[in-house]
Amino acid sequence: MREEEMRKEILEKVAEYAREFHLKKQQEKDENFKEGDRVPYASRVYDEKEMVNLVDSALEFWLTAGRYTEEFEKKFAEYLGVRFVSLVNSGSSANLCAFAALTSPLLGERALRRGDEVITVAAGFPTTVNPIIQYGCVPVFIDVEIPGYSIKTDLLEEAYTEKTKAVMMAHTLGNPFNIKKVKDFCDKHGLWLVEDNCDSLGSLYTIDGETKQTGTIGDIGTSSFYPPHHMTMGEGGAVYTNNPLLHKIIRSMRDWGRDCICPPGHDNFCGHRYDGTYGELPKGYDHKYVYSHFGYNLKATDMQAAVGVAQLEKFPQFAEKRRENFKYLYEKLANGGAEEKLILPVAEENSDPCWFGFIVTCRDGVDRKKVVPYIESKNVQTRMLFAGNLIKHPCFDEMRKEGKGFRVVGDLTNTDLIMDRSFWVGVYPGMTREKLDYMAKVILEAINL
C-alpha cells in the first residue's frame, strides 16, 4: 500500500511539474510570439500525460519492452487497421527490419537475394534505400513528378526486369504516391510492396472504393517516431503488416534473429522449449537460443513506448491540425501571389495527406540560394527534400565510379530540379496562426527580393 501511495504522489508531482515548467512556458512563448522569433520546422507537442507515463515506466525500471510496448503495439494496430505491429527503435530500423524480412528463406522463391532489383526513387531519405544496398540488392531509381514529388508511375514497366522482386519507397512529406498504380504493378508481377510511411502517418488513400491509412496497403509499412515526426517517443519506429508469416519474420529480425516467440521476461511461451529439432543442433536444444535468421536487436525501450501511448491518444487531433495548418499556409501564399514564383504542392489524386511539411519549388528566375538564406535570416527554419538526389551523395561515389550497384531508368530531371530548387517549411500541430502568418510573410518577401 505504501508503494502505491508513493507512486501516486510521485506521478501527481510529475503532472504538476509538467504543467508548471513545460506547458506554461510553451503557452507563454506562443502568446508572446512576435515577428522575428524562431519558427521551427517541427517540434514536440505534448502535455503532462507523456511525462507521467514516462516516469511511471521508469519507476518500474523494466527498461526493455514491457507492458507499455504491448499496449502501444495493440492500440497502434487498431488505429492503422492492421493485424500486426512491431515497435522498433527508429524509423530507419523499421525500414531495415522490413527489408530484411523480405530476404528470409521462409519466403521460398519470393525471398530477395543478392543481385535482385528493387524499384525506388532517389528523391528522398537515404534509409529508404540503404537496406537495399546493404543486403546486396540493386536499387532501380525512377524520377518523380512535380508538384506531387512521388514516383513517375508510367516508368514502372520500363524499370521491370526478370530480376525485379520488390518496390520500396516513401510517401513524400505526407503526400501519398499513386498507390493504386504501384500496387496494380506489383500484383501483376508478383512483387513485394514496402511503404515507407515515416513521413506520412495519418495520410489517407482511397483505393478500389475503400479509404485506408497509408502504410497499410502494401505488404509492409513503416513509421518513425523521431521528435519532428507526426508523433514522437523520442527515438522509435514501427513495422506493420497484415501477413502472419511476414510478422513472424519481422519479429525474428527485430529480436536477434531468434526462432523463439517468447516476449521479454517470459520463458517457454510455446510450451515446447526443450523438445524441438532445429538445423543441426542436438534435439531438445533450448529454443530461446535457436536462431532462424541473421537478425538484430532493434527493440525500443518501454519508456519510449510509454510516451508513444500518450502521443497516440492525441494523434487524431495532431493529424487534423496538420491539415488545417497546411491549408491555411497554402491560402496565404497563393493569395499573396506566390504561385508566380513558386510551384506549390498538390495532393495526390484519391488522397487526403497528413502533411509532414509544406514543400515548394522555385520557378525559373527564382534562386533558392538567395531565397532560403533570407528566410533563415528571419528565424524561419527550412529543410531540403532530404537527400535531393541521393545518388549524387558521397556514399554513392564508389558505385558511380564503378558504374554498377544501381540502375537509373530514364533520367532524373525532376529529382535534380528538387535538389537545386526545392525546400520546405513546417506545419506541425504546435504551429500557431501568428507563426504561420509570419512564415508566409517572410517567404513572400524572399521570393520578391
Coordinates of C-alpha atoms in Angstrom, one line a residue, residues 163-432:
K163 CA 15.4 -9.6 -61.6
T164 CA 12.8 -7.2 -60.1
K165 CA 11.5 -8.5 -56.8
A166 CA 10.1 -5.5 -54.9
V167 CA 9.1 -1.8 -54.8
M168 CA 10.2 0.1 -51.7
M169 CA 9.7 3.9 -51.4
A170 CA 8.3 6.6 -49.2
H171 CA 5.2 8.7 -49.3
T172 CA 6.8 12.2 -49.7
L173 CA 6.2 14.6 -46.8
G174 CA 2.8 13.1 -46.2
N175 CA 1.7 13.1 -49.8
P176 CA 1.0 9.5 -50.9
F177 CA 2.4 8.2 -54.2
N178 CA -0.1 6.7 -56.6
I179 CA -0.7 3.6 -54.6
K180 CA -3.3 2.2 -57.0
K181 CA -1.0 2.1 -60.0
V182 CA 2.0 1.0 -57.9
K183 CA 0.0 -1.8 -56.3
D184 CA -1.5 -3.0 -59.5
F185 CA 2.0 -3.1 -61.0
C186 CA 3.3 -5.1 -58.0
D187 CA 0.3 -7.5 -58.1
K188 CA 0.8 -8.0 -61.9
H189 CA 4.4 -9.1 -61.5
G190 CA 4.2 -10.7 -58.1
L191 CA 6.4 -8.1 -56.3
W192 CA 6.6 -7.1 -52.7
L193 CA 5.5 -3.6 -51.9
V194 CA 7.0 -1.8 -48.9
E195 CA 5.5 1.6 -48.0
D196 CA 7.9 3.8 -46.1
N197 CA 5.3 5.7 -44.2
C198 CA 7.7 7.5 -41.9
D199 CA 6.7 11.0 -43.1
S200 CA 3.1 10.2 -43.7
L201 CA 1.4 8.8 -40.7
G202 CA -2.3 9.7 -40.8
S203 CA -2.4 10.2 -44.5
L204 CA -5.4 8.5 -46.2
Y205 CA -5.8 6.9 -49.7
T206 CA -8.9 5.6 -51.3
I207 CA -8.3 2.5 -53.4
D208 CA -11.0 0.4 -55.0
G209 CA -13.6 2.3 -53.2
E210 CA -12.1 1.9 -49.7
T211 CA -10.2 4.6 -47.8
K212 CA -7.2 3.3 -45.9
Q213 CA -4.3 4.6 -43.9
T214 CA -1.1 4.8 -46.0
G215 CA 1.4 2.2 -45.0
T216 CA -1.3 -0.5 -44.7
I217 CA -2.0 -1.1 -48.4
G218 CA 1.3 -2.7 -49.4
D219 CA 2.8 -5.8 -47.8
I220 CA 4.7 -3.9 -45.1
G221 CA 4.6 -0.4 -43.8
T222 CA 7.0 1.5 -41.6
S223 CA 6.7 4.6 -39.3
S224 CA 9.1 6.8 -37.4
F225 CA 8.6 8.5 -34.0
Y226 CA 11.6 10.8 -34.1
P227 CA 10.7 14.2 -32.5
P228 CA 10.0 16.1 -35.7
H229 CA 7.6 13.4 -37.0
H230 CA 3.8 13.2 -36.8
M231 CA 4.0 11.8 -33.3
T232 CA 7.0 11.0 -31.1
M233 CA 8.5 8.9 -28.5
G234 CA 12.0 10.4 -28.8
E235 CA 13.5 7.7 -30.8
G236 CA 11.3 4.9 -32.1
G237 CA 9.6 3.4 -35.1
A238 CA 7.2 0.6 -36.1
V239 CA 6.9 -2.1 -38.7
Y240 CA 3.4 -3.3 -39.6
T241 CA 1.7 -5.9 -41.8
N242 CA -1.4 -8.0 -42.2
N243 CA 0.7 -11.0 -43.3
P244 CA 1.2 -13.5 -40.4
L245 CA 4.3 -15.0 -42.0
L246 CA 5.9 -11.6 -42.6
H247 CA 5.0 -10.6 -39.0
K248 CA 6.8 -13.8 -37.7
I249 CA 9.9 -12.9 -39.7
I250 CA 9.8 -9.2 -38.7
R251 CA 9.7 -10.2 -35.0
S252 CA 12.6 -12.6 -35.6
M253 CA 14.7 -10.0 -37.4
R254 CA 13.9 -7.4 -34.7
D255 CA 14.8 -9.8 -31.8
W256 CA 18.3 -11.0 -32.7
G257 CA 17.1 -13.4 -35.4
R258 CA 15.8 -15.9 -32.9
D259 CA 13.2 -18.5 -33.7
C260 CA 11.6 -18.2 -30.3
I261 CA 8.4 -16.0 -29.9
C262 CA 8.6 -15.6 -26.1
P263 CA 8.0 -11.9 -25.0
P264 CA 10.8 -10.3 -22.9
G265 CA 10.7 -11.8 -19.4
H266 CA 8.8 -14.9 -20.4
D267 CA 10.1 -18.5 -20.8
N268 CA 8.5 -21.4 -22.6
F269 CA 5.7 -19.4 -24.1
C270 CA 5.1 -22.0 -26.8
G271 CA 5.3 -25.0 -24.3
H272 CA 8.0 -26.7 -26.4
R273 CA 11.2 -25.1 -25.2
Y274 CA 13.2 -28.3 -24.9
D275 CA 11.6 -30.8 -27.4
G276 CA 12.3 -29.3 -30.8
T277 CA 14.8 -30.2 -33.6
Y278 CA 16.4 -27.2 -35.4
G279 CA 19.1 -27.3 -38.1
E280 CA 22.0 -29.5 -36.9
L281 CA 21.6 -28.6 -33.2
P282 CA 21.1 -31.5 -30.8
K283 CA 17.4 -32.5 -30.3
G284 CA 15.9 -30.5 -27.4
Y285 CA 18.3 -27.6 -27.6
D286 CA 16.9 -24.6 -25.7
H287 CA 14.5 -22.9 -28.2
K288 CA 15.2 -19.5 -26.6
Y289 CA 18.7 -19.7 -28.2
V290 CA 17.8 -21.0 -31.6
Y291 CA 18.3 -18.5 -34.5
S292 CA 16.5 -18.8 -37.8
H293 CA 17.7 -15.5 -39.2
F294 CA 20.7 -13.2 -39.2
G295 CA 18.9 -10.6 -37.2
Y296 CA 19.4 -7.6 -35.0
N297 CA 18.4 -6.1 -31.7
L298 CA 16.1 -3.3 -32.8
K299 CA 13.7 -3.2 -29.9
A300 CA 12.6 0.1 -28.3
T301 CA 12.5 0.6 -24.5
D302 CA 9.3 0.5 -22.5
M303 CA 9.9 4.2 -21.6
Q304 CA 9.8 5.2 -25.2
A305 CA 6.6 3.1 -25.7
A306 CA 5.1 4.8 -22.6
V307 CA 5.5 8.2 -24.3
G308 CA 4.1 6.8 -27.5
V309 CA 0.9 5.5 -25.8
A310 CA 0.1 9.1 -24.6
Q311 CA 1.0 10.6 -28.0
L312 CA -1.2 8.1 -29.8
E313 CA -4.2 9.4 -27.9
K314 CA -3.6 12.8 -29.3
F315 CA -2.7 11.7 -32.8
P316 CA -6.1 12.3 -34.5
Q317 CA -6.0 15.9 -33.3
F318 CA -2.4 16.2 -34.5
A319 CA -3.4 15.0 -37.9
E320 CA -6.3 17.3 -38.2
K321 CA -4.1 20.3 -37.1
R322 CA -1.5 19.5 -39.7
R323 CA -4.2 19.5 -42.4
E324 CA -5.5 22.8 -41.1
N325 CA -2.1 24.4 -41.0
F326 CA -1.2 23.2 -44.5
K327 CA -4.5 24.7 -45.9
Y328 CA -4.0 28.0 -44.1
L329 CA -0.4 28.4 -45.3
Y330 CA -1.4 27.4 -48.8
E331 CA -4.1 30.1 -49.0
K332 CA -1.8 32.7 -47.5
L333 CA 0.9 32.0 -50.1
A334 CA -1.5 31.6 -53.0
N335 CA -3.4 34.8 -52.2
G336 CA -0.1 36.6 -51.9
G337 CA 0.9 35.7 -55.4
A338 CA 3.4 33.0 -54.6
E339 CA 2.4 30.8 -57.5
E340 CA 4.1 33.2 -59.9
K341 CA 7.4 32.4 -58.3
L342 CA 6.9 29.0 -56.6
I343 CA 5.4 25.7 -57.5
L344 CA 3.1 25.0 -54.7
P345 CA 2.4 21.4 -53.6
V346 CA -0.6 19.4 -54.9
A347 CA -2.1 16.4 -53.2
E348 CA -2.1 13.0 -55.0
E349 CA -5.5 12.1 -56.6
N350 CA -7.6 10.0 -54.3
S351 CA -5.6 11.0 -51.2
D352 CA -6.0 13.1 -48.1
P353 CA -2.5 13.8 -47.0
C354 CA -1.5 14.4 -43.4
W355 CA 1.3 16.8 -44.4
F356 CA 4.7 16.5 -42.7
G357 CA 5.8 19.7 -44.3
F358 CA 4.9 22.4 -46.9
I359 CA 7.2 21.9 -49.9
V360 CA 7.7 24.4 -52.7
T361 CA 9.9 24.5 -55.8
C362 CA 11.4 27.7 -57.1
R363 CA 10.3 28.6 -60.7
D364 CA 12.7 29.8 -63.4
G365 CA 14.3 33.1 -62.3
V366 CA 14.0 32.5 -58.6
D367 CA 17.2 31.4 -56.9
R368 CA 16.9 29.1 -54.0
K369 CA 20.4 30.0 -52.9
K370 CA 19.1 33.5 -52.2
V371 CA 15.6 32.6 -51.0
V372 CA 16.4 30.1 -48.3
P373 CA 19.2 32.1 -46.6
Y374 CA 16.8 35.1 -46.4
I375 CA 14.1 33.0 -44.9
E376 CA 16.6 31.5 -42.4
S377 CA 17.9 35.0 -41.6
K378 CA 14.4 35.9 -40.4
N379 CA 14.4 32.9 -38.0
V380 CA 12.2 30.7 -40.0
Q381 CA 13.6 27.2 -40.2
T382 CA 13.7 25.4 -43.6
R383 CA 14.6 22.0 -44.8
M384 CA 15.7 20.5 -48.2
L385 CA 13.8 17.5 -49.5
F386 CA 16.3 15.3 -47.6
A387 CA 18.9 13.9 -50.0
G388 CA 17.7 15.8 -53.1
N389 CA 19.3 13.3 -55.5
L390 CA 20.6 10.5 -53.3
I391 CA 22.9 9.1 -56.0
K392 CA 25.0 12.3 -56.1
H393 CA 26.0 12.0 -52.4
P394 CA 29.5 10.8 -51.3
C395 CA 28.1 7.4 -50.2
F396 CA 27.5 6.6 -53.9
D397 CA 30.9 7.8 -55.1
E398 CA 32.4 4.3 -55.4
M399 CA 29.3 2.8 -57.1
R400 CA 29.2 5.8 -59.6
K401 CA 32.9 5.3 -60.4
E402 CA 32.5 1.6 -61.0
G403 CA 29.3 2.1 -62.9
K404 CA 27.4 -0.7 -61.0
G405 CA 25.4 -1.3 -57.9
F406 CA 22.3 0.6 -59.0
R407 CA 20.3 1.4 -62.2
V408 CA 18.6 4.6 -63.3
V409 CA 15.6 4.3 -65.6
G410 CA 15.2 7.2 -68.0
D411 CA 16.6 10.4 -66.4
L412 CA 16.3 12.1 -63.0
T413 CA 15.4 15.5 -64.3
N414 CA 12.8 16.4 -61.7
T415 CA 14.9 14.8 -59.0
D416 CA 17.8 17.1 -59.9
L417 CA 15.3 20.0 -60.1
I418 CA 14.2 19.2 -56.5
M419 CA 17.9 19.0 -55.4
D420 CA 18.5 22.5 -56.9
R421 CA 15.3 24.4 -56.3
S422 CA 13.0 22.8 -53.6
F423 CA 12.7 23.4 -49.9
W424 CA 10.0 23.0 -47.3
V425 CA 8.8 24.6 -44.1
G426 CA 6.8 23.2 -41.1
V427 CA 3.1 22.7 -40.5
Y428 CA 3.4 20.8 -37.2
P429 CA 0.5 20.8 -34.7
G430 CA 2.1 23.3 -32.4
M431 CA 2.3 26.0 -35.1
T432 CA 0.1 29.0 -34.2

